[in-house]
Coordinates of C-alpha atoms and ligand atoms in Angstrom, one line a residue:
X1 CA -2.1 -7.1 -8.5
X2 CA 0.5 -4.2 -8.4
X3 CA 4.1 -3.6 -9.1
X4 CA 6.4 -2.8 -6.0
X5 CA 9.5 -0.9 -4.5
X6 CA 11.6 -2.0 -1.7
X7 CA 13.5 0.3 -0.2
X8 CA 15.5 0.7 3.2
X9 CA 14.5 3.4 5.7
X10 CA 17.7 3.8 7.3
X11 CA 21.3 4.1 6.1
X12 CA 21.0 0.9 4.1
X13 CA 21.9 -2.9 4.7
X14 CA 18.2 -2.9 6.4
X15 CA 18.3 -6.4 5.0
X16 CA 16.7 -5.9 1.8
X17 CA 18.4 -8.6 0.1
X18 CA 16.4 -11.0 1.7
X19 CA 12.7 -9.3 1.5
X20 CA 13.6 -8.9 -2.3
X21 CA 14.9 -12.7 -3.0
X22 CA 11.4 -13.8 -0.4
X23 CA 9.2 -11.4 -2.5
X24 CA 10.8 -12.6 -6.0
X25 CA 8.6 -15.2 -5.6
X26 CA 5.9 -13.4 -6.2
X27 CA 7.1 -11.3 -9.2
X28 CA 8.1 -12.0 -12.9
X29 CA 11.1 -9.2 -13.4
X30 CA 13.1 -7.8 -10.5
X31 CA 15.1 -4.9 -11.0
X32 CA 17.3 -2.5 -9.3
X33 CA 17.3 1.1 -10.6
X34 CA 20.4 2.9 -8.8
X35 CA 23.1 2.5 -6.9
X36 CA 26.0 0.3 -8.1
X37 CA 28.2 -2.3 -6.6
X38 CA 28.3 -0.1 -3.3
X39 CA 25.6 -2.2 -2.7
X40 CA 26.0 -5.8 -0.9
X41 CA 22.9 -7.3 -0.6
X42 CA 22.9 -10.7 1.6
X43 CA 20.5 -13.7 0.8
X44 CA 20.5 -17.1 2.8
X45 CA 19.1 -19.9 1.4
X46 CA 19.0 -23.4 2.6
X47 CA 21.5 -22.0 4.9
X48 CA 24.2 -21.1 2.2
X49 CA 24.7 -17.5 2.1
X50 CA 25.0 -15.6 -1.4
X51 CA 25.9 -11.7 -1.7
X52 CA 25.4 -9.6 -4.6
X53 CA 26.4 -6.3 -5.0
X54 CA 25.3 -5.7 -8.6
X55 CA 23.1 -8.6 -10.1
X56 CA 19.6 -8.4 -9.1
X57 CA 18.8 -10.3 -5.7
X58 CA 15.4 -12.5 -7.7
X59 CA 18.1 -14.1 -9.5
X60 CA 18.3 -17.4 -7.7
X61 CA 14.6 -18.1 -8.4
X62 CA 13.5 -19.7 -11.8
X63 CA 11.7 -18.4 -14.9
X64 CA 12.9 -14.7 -13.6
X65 CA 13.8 -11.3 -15.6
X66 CA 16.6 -9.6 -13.4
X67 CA 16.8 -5.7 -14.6
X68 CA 20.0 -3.6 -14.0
X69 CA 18.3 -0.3 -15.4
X70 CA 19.6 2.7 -16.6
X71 CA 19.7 4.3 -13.2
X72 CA 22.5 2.3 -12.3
X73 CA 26.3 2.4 -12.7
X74 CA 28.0 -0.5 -13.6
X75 CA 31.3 -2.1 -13.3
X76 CA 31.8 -4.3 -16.0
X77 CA 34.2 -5.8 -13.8
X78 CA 32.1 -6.9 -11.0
X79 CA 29.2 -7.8 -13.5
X80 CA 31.2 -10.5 -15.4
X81 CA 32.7 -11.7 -11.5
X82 CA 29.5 -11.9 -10.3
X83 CA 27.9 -13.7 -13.1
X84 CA 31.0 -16.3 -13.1
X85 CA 30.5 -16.7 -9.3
X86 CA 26.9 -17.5 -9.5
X87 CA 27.2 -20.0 -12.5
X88 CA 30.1 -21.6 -11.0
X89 CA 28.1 -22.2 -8.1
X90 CA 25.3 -23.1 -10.0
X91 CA 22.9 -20.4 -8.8
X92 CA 21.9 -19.1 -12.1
X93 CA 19.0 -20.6 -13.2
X94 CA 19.2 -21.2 -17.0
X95 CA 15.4 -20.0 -17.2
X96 CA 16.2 -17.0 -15.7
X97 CA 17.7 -13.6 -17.9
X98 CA 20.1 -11.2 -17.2
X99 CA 19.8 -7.7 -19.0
X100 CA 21.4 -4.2 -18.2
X101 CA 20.0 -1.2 -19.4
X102 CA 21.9 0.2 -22.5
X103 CA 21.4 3.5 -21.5
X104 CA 23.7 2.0 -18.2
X105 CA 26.8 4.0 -17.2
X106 CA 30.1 2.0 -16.9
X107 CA 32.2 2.7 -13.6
X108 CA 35.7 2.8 -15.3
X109 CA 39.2 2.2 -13.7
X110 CA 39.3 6.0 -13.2
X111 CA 36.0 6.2 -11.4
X112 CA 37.5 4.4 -8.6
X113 CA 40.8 5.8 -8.4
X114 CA 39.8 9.4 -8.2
X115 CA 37.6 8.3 -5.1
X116 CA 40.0 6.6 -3.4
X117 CA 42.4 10.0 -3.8
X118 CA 40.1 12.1 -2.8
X119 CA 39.1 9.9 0.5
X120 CA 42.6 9.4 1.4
X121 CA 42.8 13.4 0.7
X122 CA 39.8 14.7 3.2
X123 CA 41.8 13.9 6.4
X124 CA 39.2 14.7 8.9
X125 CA 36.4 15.1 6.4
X126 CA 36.3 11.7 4.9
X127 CA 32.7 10.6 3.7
X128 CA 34.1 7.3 4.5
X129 CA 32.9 6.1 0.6
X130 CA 33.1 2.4 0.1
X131 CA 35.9 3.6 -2.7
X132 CA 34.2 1.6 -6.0
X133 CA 34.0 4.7 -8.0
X134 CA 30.1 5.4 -7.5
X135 CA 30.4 9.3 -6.8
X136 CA 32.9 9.9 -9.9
X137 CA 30.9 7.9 -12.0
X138 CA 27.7 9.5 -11.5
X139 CA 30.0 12.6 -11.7
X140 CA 30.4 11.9 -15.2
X141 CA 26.7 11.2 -16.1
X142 CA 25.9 14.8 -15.1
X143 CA 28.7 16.0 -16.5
X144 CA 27.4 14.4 -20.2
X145 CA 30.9 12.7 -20.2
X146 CA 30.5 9.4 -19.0
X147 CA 30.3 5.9 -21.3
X148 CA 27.0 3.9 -21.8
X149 CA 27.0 0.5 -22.1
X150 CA 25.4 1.4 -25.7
X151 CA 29.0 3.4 -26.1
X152 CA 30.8 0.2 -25.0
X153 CA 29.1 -1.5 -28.1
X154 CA 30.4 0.9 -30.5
X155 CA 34.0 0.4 -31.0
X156 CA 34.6 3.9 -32.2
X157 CA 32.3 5.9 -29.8
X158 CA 33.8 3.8 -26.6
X159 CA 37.7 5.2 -28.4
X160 CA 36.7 8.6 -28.8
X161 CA 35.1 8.6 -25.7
X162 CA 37.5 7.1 -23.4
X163 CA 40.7 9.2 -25.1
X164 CA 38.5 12.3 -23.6
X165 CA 38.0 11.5 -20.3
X166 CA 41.5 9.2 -19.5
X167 CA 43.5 13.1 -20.8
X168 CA 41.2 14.8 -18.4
X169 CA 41.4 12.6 -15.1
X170 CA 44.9 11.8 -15.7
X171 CA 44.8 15.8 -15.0
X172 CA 43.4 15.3 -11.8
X173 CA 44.9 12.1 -10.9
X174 CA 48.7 13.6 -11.6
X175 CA 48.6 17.0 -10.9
X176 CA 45.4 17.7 -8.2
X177 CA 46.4 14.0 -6.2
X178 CA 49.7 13.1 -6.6
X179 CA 48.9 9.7 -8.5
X180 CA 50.2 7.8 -11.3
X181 CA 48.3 8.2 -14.8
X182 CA 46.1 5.7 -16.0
X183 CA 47.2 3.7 -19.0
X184 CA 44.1 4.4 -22.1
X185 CA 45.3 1.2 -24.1
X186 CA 44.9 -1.1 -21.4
X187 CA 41.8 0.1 -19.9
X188 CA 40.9 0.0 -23.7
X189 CA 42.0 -3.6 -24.3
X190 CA 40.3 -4.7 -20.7
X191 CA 37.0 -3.1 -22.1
X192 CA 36.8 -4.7 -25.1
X193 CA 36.9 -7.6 -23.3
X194 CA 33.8 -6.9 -21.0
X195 CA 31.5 -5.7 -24.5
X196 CA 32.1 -9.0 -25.6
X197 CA 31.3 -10.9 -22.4
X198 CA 28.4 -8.9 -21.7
X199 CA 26.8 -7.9 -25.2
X200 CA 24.4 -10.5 -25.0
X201 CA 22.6 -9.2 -21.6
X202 CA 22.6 -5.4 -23.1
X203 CA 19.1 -4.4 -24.2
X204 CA 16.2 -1.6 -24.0
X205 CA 15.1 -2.8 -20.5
X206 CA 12.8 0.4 -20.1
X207 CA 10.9 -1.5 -23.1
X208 CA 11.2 -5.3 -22.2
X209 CA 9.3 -3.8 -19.1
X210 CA 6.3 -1.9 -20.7
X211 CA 6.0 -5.2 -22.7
X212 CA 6.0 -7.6 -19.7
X213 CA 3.7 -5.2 -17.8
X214 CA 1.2 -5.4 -20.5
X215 CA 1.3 -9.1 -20.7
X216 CA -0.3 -8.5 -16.7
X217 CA 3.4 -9.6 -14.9
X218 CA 4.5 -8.1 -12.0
X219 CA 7.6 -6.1 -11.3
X220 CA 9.7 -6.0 -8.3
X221 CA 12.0 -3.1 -8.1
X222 CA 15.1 -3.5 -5.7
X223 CA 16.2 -0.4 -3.9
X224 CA 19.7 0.3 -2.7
X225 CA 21.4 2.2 0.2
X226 CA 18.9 3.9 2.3
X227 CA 16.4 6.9 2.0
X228 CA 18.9 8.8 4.8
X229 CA 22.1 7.7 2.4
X230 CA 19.8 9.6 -0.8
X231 CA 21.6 12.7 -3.0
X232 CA 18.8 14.8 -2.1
X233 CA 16.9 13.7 1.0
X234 CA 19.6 12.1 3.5
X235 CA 22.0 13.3 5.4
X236 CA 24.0 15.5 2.9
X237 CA 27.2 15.5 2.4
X238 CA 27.2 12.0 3.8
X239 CA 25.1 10.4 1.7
X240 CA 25.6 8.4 -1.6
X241 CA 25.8 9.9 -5.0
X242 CA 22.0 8.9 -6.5
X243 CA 18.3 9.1 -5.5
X244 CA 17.2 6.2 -3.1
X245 CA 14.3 7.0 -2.6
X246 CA 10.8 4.9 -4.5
X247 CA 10.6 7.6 -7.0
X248 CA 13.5 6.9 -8.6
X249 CA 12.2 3.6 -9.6
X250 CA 10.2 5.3 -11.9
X251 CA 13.4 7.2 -13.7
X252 CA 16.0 4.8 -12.9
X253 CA 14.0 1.9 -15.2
X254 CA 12.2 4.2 -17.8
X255 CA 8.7 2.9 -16.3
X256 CA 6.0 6.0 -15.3
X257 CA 5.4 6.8 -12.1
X258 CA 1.7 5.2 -12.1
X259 CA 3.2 1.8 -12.9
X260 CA 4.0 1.6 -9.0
X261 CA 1.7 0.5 -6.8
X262 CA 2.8 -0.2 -3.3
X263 CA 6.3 1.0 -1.8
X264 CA 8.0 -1.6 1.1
X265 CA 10.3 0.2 3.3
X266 CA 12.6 -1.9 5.3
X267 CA 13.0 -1.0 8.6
X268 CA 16.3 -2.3 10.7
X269 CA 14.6 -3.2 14.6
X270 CA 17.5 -0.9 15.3
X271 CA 19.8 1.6 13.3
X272 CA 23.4 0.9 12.2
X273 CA 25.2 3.1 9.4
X274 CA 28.8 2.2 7.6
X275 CA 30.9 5.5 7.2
X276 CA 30.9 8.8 8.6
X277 CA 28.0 11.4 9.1
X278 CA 25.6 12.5 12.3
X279 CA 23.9 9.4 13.9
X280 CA 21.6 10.8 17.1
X281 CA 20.8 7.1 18.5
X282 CA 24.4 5.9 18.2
X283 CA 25.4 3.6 21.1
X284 CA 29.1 3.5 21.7
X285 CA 28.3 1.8 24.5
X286 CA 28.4 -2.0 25.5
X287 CA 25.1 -2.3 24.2
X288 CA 26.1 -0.8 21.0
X289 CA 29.1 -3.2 21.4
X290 CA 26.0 -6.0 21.7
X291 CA 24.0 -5.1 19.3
X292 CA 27.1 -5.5 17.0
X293 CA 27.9 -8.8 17.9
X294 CA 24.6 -9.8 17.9
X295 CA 23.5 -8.8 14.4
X296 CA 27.2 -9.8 13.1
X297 CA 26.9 -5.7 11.6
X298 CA 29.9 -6.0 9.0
X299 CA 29.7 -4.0 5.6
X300 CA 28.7 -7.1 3.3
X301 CA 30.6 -4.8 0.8
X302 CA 33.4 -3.5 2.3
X303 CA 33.4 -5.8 5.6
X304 CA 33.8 -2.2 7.7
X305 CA 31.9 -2.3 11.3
X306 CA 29.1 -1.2 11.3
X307 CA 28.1 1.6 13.7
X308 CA 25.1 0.6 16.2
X309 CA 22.3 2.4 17.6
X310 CA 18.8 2.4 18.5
X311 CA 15.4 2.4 16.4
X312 CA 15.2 6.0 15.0
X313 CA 11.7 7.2 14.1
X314 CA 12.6 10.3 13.1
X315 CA 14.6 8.8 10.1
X316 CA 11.6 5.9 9.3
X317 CA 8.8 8.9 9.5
X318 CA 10.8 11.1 6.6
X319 CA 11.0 7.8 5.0
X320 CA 7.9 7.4 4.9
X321 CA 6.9 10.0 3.5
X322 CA 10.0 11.1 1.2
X323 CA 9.0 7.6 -0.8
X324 CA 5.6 7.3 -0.3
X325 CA 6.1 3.8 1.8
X326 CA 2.6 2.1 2.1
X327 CA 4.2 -0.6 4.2
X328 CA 6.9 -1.7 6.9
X329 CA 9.1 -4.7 6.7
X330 CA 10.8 -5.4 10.3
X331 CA 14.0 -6.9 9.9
X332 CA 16.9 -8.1 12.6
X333 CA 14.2 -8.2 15.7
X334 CA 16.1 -11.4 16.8
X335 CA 19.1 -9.3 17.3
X336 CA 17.5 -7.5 20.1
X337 CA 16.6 -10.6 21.9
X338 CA 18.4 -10.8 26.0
X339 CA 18.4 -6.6 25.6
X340 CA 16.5 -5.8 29.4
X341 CA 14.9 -2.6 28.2
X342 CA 14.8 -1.4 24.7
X343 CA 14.3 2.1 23.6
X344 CA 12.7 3.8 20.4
X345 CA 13.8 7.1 19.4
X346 CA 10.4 9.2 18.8
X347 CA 11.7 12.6 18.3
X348 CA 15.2 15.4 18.3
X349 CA 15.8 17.9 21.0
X350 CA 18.6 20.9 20.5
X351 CA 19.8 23.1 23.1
X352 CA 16.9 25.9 21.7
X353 CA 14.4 23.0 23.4
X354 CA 13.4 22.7 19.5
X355 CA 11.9 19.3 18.9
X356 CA 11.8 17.2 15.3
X357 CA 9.9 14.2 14.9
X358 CA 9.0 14.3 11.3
X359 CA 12.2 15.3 9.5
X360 CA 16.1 15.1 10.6
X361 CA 17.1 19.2 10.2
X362 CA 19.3 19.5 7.2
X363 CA 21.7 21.4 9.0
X364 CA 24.0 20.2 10.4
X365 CA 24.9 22.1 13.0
X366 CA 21.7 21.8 14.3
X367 CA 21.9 18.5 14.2
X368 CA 24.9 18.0 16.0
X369 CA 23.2 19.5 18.7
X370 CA 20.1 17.3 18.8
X371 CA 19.6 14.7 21.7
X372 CA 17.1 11.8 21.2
X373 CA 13.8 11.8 23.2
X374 CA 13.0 8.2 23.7
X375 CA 10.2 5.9 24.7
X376 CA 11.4 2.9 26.6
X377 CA 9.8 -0.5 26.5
X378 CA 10.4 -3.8 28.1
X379 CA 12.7 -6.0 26.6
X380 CA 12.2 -10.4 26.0
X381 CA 14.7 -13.5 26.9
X382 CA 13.2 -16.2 24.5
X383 CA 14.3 -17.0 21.2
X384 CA 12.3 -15.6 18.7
X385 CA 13.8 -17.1 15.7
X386 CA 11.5 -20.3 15.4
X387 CA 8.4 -17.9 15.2
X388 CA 6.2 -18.1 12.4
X389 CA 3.6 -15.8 13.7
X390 CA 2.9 -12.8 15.4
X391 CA 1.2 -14.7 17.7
X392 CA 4.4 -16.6 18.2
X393 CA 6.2 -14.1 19.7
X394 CA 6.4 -13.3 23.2
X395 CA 4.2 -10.5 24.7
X396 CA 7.1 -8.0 24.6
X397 CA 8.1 -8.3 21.2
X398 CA 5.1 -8.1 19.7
X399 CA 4.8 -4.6 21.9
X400 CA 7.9 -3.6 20.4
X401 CA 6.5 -4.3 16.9
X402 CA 3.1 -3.2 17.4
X403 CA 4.3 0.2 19.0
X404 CA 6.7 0.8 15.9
X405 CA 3.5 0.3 13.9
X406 CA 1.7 2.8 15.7
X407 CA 4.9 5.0 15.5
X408 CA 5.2 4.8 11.8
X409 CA 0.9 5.3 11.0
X410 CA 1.2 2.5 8.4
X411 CA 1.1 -1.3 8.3
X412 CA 3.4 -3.8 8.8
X413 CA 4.2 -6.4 6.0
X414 CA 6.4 -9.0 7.7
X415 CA 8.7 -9.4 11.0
X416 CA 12.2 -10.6 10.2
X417 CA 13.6 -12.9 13.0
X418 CA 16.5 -14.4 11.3
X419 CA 18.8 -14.3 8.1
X420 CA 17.2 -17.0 6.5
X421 CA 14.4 -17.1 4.0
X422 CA 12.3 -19.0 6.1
X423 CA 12.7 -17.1 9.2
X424 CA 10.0 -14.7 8.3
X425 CA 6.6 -13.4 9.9
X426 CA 4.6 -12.8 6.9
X427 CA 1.5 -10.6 7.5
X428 CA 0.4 -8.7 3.7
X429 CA 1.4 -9.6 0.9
X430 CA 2.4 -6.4 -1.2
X431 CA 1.5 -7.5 -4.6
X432 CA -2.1 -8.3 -3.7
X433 CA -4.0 -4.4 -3.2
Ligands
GDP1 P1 20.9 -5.0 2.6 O1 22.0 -4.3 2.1 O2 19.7 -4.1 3.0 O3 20.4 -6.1 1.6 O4 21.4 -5.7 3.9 P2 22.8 -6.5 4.1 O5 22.7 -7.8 3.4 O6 23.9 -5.6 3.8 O7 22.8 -6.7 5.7 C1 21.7 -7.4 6.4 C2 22.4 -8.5 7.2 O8 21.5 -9.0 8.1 C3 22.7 -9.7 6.3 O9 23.9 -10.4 6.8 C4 21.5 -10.6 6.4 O10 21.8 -12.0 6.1 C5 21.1 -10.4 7.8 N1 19.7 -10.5 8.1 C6 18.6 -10.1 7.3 N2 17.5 -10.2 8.0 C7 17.8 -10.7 9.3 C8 17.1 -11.0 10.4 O11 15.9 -10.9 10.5 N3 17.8 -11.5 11.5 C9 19.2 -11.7 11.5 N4 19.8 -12.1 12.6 N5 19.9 -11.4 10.4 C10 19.2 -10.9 9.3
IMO2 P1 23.2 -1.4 0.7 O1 22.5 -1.4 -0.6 C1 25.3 0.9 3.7 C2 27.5 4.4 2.3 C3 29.0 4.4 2.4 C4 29.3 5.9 2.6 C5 28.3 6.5 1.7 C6 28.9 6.9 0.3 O2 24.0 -2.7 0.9 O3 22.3 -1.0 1.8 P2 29.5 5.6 -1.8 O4 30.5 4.5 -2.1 O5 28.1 5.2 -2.2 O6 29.9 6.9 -2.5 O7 29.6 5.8 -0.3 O8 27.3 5.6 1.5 N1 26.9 3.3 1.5 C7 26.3 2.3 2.1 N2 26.0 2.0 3.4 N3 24.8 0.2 2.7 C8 25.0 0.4 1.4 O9 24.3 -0.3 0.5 C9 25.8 1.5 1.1 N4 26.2 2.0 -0.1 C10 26.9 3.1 0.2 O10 29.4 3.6 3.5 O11 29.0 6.2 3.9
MG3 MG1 24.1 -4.1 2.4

């Protein structure tokens, strides 16, 4: 038995929401480890749908320890709305905890109103951010400014703390964006409010995980965004502002590295990104239109359409190998159900005749040049979404499947054919070596 990462191979909502709530099953603590509430993570169960941007997605199961680690910024905000959402739908398990990492850095009012300036600044050169505040807030965390939930607890810290940084964003905010000041008593009063709410879920998580890992259970660690959408390894400067990639499991909790012992990446049937940046397979065409409709490709955060296009290798293969995936969960292949002929993107072209197939070139004028080279396969009429086994699905799915197996060089966990927990192909289960 082993501890495992999820993580999406794309530009995120690969749909791993619901492989995290189907593999919570099989783990004790689930925890994400970056990212914030730019996240919107989409579970269905019994048919009701449930989406959390912040809270863990294990925490509709029973006898559960959902983890926000220290990796992650927080809105205090959206943590107390979220938790008041759940309970008043009775989704919260009274068995199951809640912590946050004290180490934790708070998204503050200011967080979010410097991104929204300075995306409503970049005519032209927008990032297209989903404006909750995550870049300015990890900003802060390099910058050794920004508040910890453990500063939040401290009365005089969170003061001194707050007078700092509200004098030196109101700079920006009035004089670099044209923008009314923010007010340091109320976001002061609104604050206190939160360290009361929340005190009780604030704890050394890093520690409550070395304990629970001795006592043999079994950790679950919930990636956000996508590998392509990471600081350092996507598509730069249209990415997010943390590491998505596995490692980051490691920092973003306080666990070591050897604690992890299998990596899931999730792997979209197609592609779709939210926001600006270079996107070879985009379709802008009807079928791109389809494919839309089809998979219903709204932001689950900020309900923006979602841009459409086919099954990119390129991006799964640095994937791959960027966090060490050992295996590939298929999501959305009802979605490409009626499509006559399908195709799989297996390598870059520029105008040099230059081919990539392991690595999207960092440059991006080079990649604006790239074409995709694609393989083309049959495509299937029946409904797949009944099917419980790869044996259940007709012969040209499963040679779509199979051939993005032999595409990516490692195995296949599970086949995705519909939102809902039970509309899964299991085929490994990544907790067992
Ligand atoms: P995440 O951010 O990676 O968790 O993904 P999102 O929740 O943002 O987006 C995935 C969307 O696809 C959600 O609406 C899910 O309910 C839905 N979904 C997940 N798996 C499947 C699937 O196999 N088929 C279909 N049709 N929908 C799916
Ligand atoms: P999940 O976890 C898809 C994108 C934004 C934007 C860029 C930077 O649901 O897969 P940010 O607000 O993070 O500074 O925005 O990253 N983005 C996502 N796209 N899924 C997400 O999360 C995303 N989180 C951020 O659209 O292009
Ligand atoms: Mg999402």
């Amino acid at each position: 038995m082993t501890n495992v990462v999820v993580v999406g191979t794309q530009w995120g909502d690969e749909g791993k929401g619901k492989v995290v709530d189907l593999y919570a099953e099989d783990a004790d603590v689930i925890a994400r480890f970056q990212g914030g509430n730019n996240a919107g993570h989409t579970l269905v169960v019994n048919g009701e749908q449930t989406i959390l941007h912040l809270i863990p997605s294990g925490i509709l199961h029973d006898h559960k320890i959902c983890i926000i680690g220290n990796g992650v910024v927080v809105d205090p905000a959206v943590m107390v709305q979220e938790i008041d959402r759940l309970q008043s739908r009775s989704l919260f398990p009274a068995d199951t905890k809640l912590l946050v990492s004290e180490n934790a850095h708070l998204i503050m009012p200011y967080h979010r109103s410097l991104d929204m300036a300075r995306e409503s600044r970049k005519t032209g050169k927008k990032i297209g951010t989903t404006g909750r505040g995550i870049g300015p807030a990890y900003e802060d965390k390099v910058a050794r400014v920004g508040i910890r939930f453990c500063d939040l607890l401290d009365d005089m810290i969170f003061r001194e703390k707050l007078k700092s940084n509200v004098e030196e964003k109101n700079f920006f905010l009035t004089k670099l964006f044209g923008e009314a000041p923010l007010d340091e008593q109320q976001i002061y009063d609104e604050y206190r409010v939160y360290a009361e709410r929340l005190e009780p879920h604030v704890a050394n998580t890093s520690l409550i995980m070395e304990r629970e890992m001795r006592m043999g259970k079994k950790i679950l660690f919930e990636g956000a965004q996508g590998c392509h959408l990471d600081i350092d390894h996507g598509t730069f400067p249209y990415v997010t502002s943390s590491n998505t990639v596995a490692g980051n499991a490691s920092c973003g909790t306080g666990i070591g590295p050897l604690a992890i012992g299998a990596v899931v990446g999730i792997c979209k049937a197609y592609t779709t990104r939210v926001g600006e940046g270079p996107f070879v397979t985009e379709l802008t065409c009807e079928i791109g239109q389809r494919i839309q409709n089809m998979g219903q490709e709204f932001g689950a955060t900020t309900g923006r359409k979602r841009r459409c296009g086919w099954l990119d290798m390129v991006l799964v293969k640095q994937s791959i190998r960027v966090s060490g995936i050992t295996g590939i969960a298929v999501t959305k292949l009802d979605v490409l159900t009626g499509i006559e002929k399908l195709k799989i993107c297996v390598g870059y072209k520029n105008h040099a005749g230059e081919e990539f197939t392991e690595s999207v070139p960092p440059n991006l004028r080079i990649l604006s040049e790239c074409q995709p080279v694609y393989q083309e396969l049959d495509g299937w009429t029946e409904d797949i979404s009944h099917a419980k086994l790869i044996s259940d699905l007709p012969k040209n799915a499963r040679r779509y499947v199979e051939r993005l197996e032999m595409l990516a060089g490692i195995p296949l966990t599970l086949v995705s054919v519909g939102a809902g927990r039970e509309s899964t192909i299991v085929l490994k289960n990544p907790f067992s070596d």
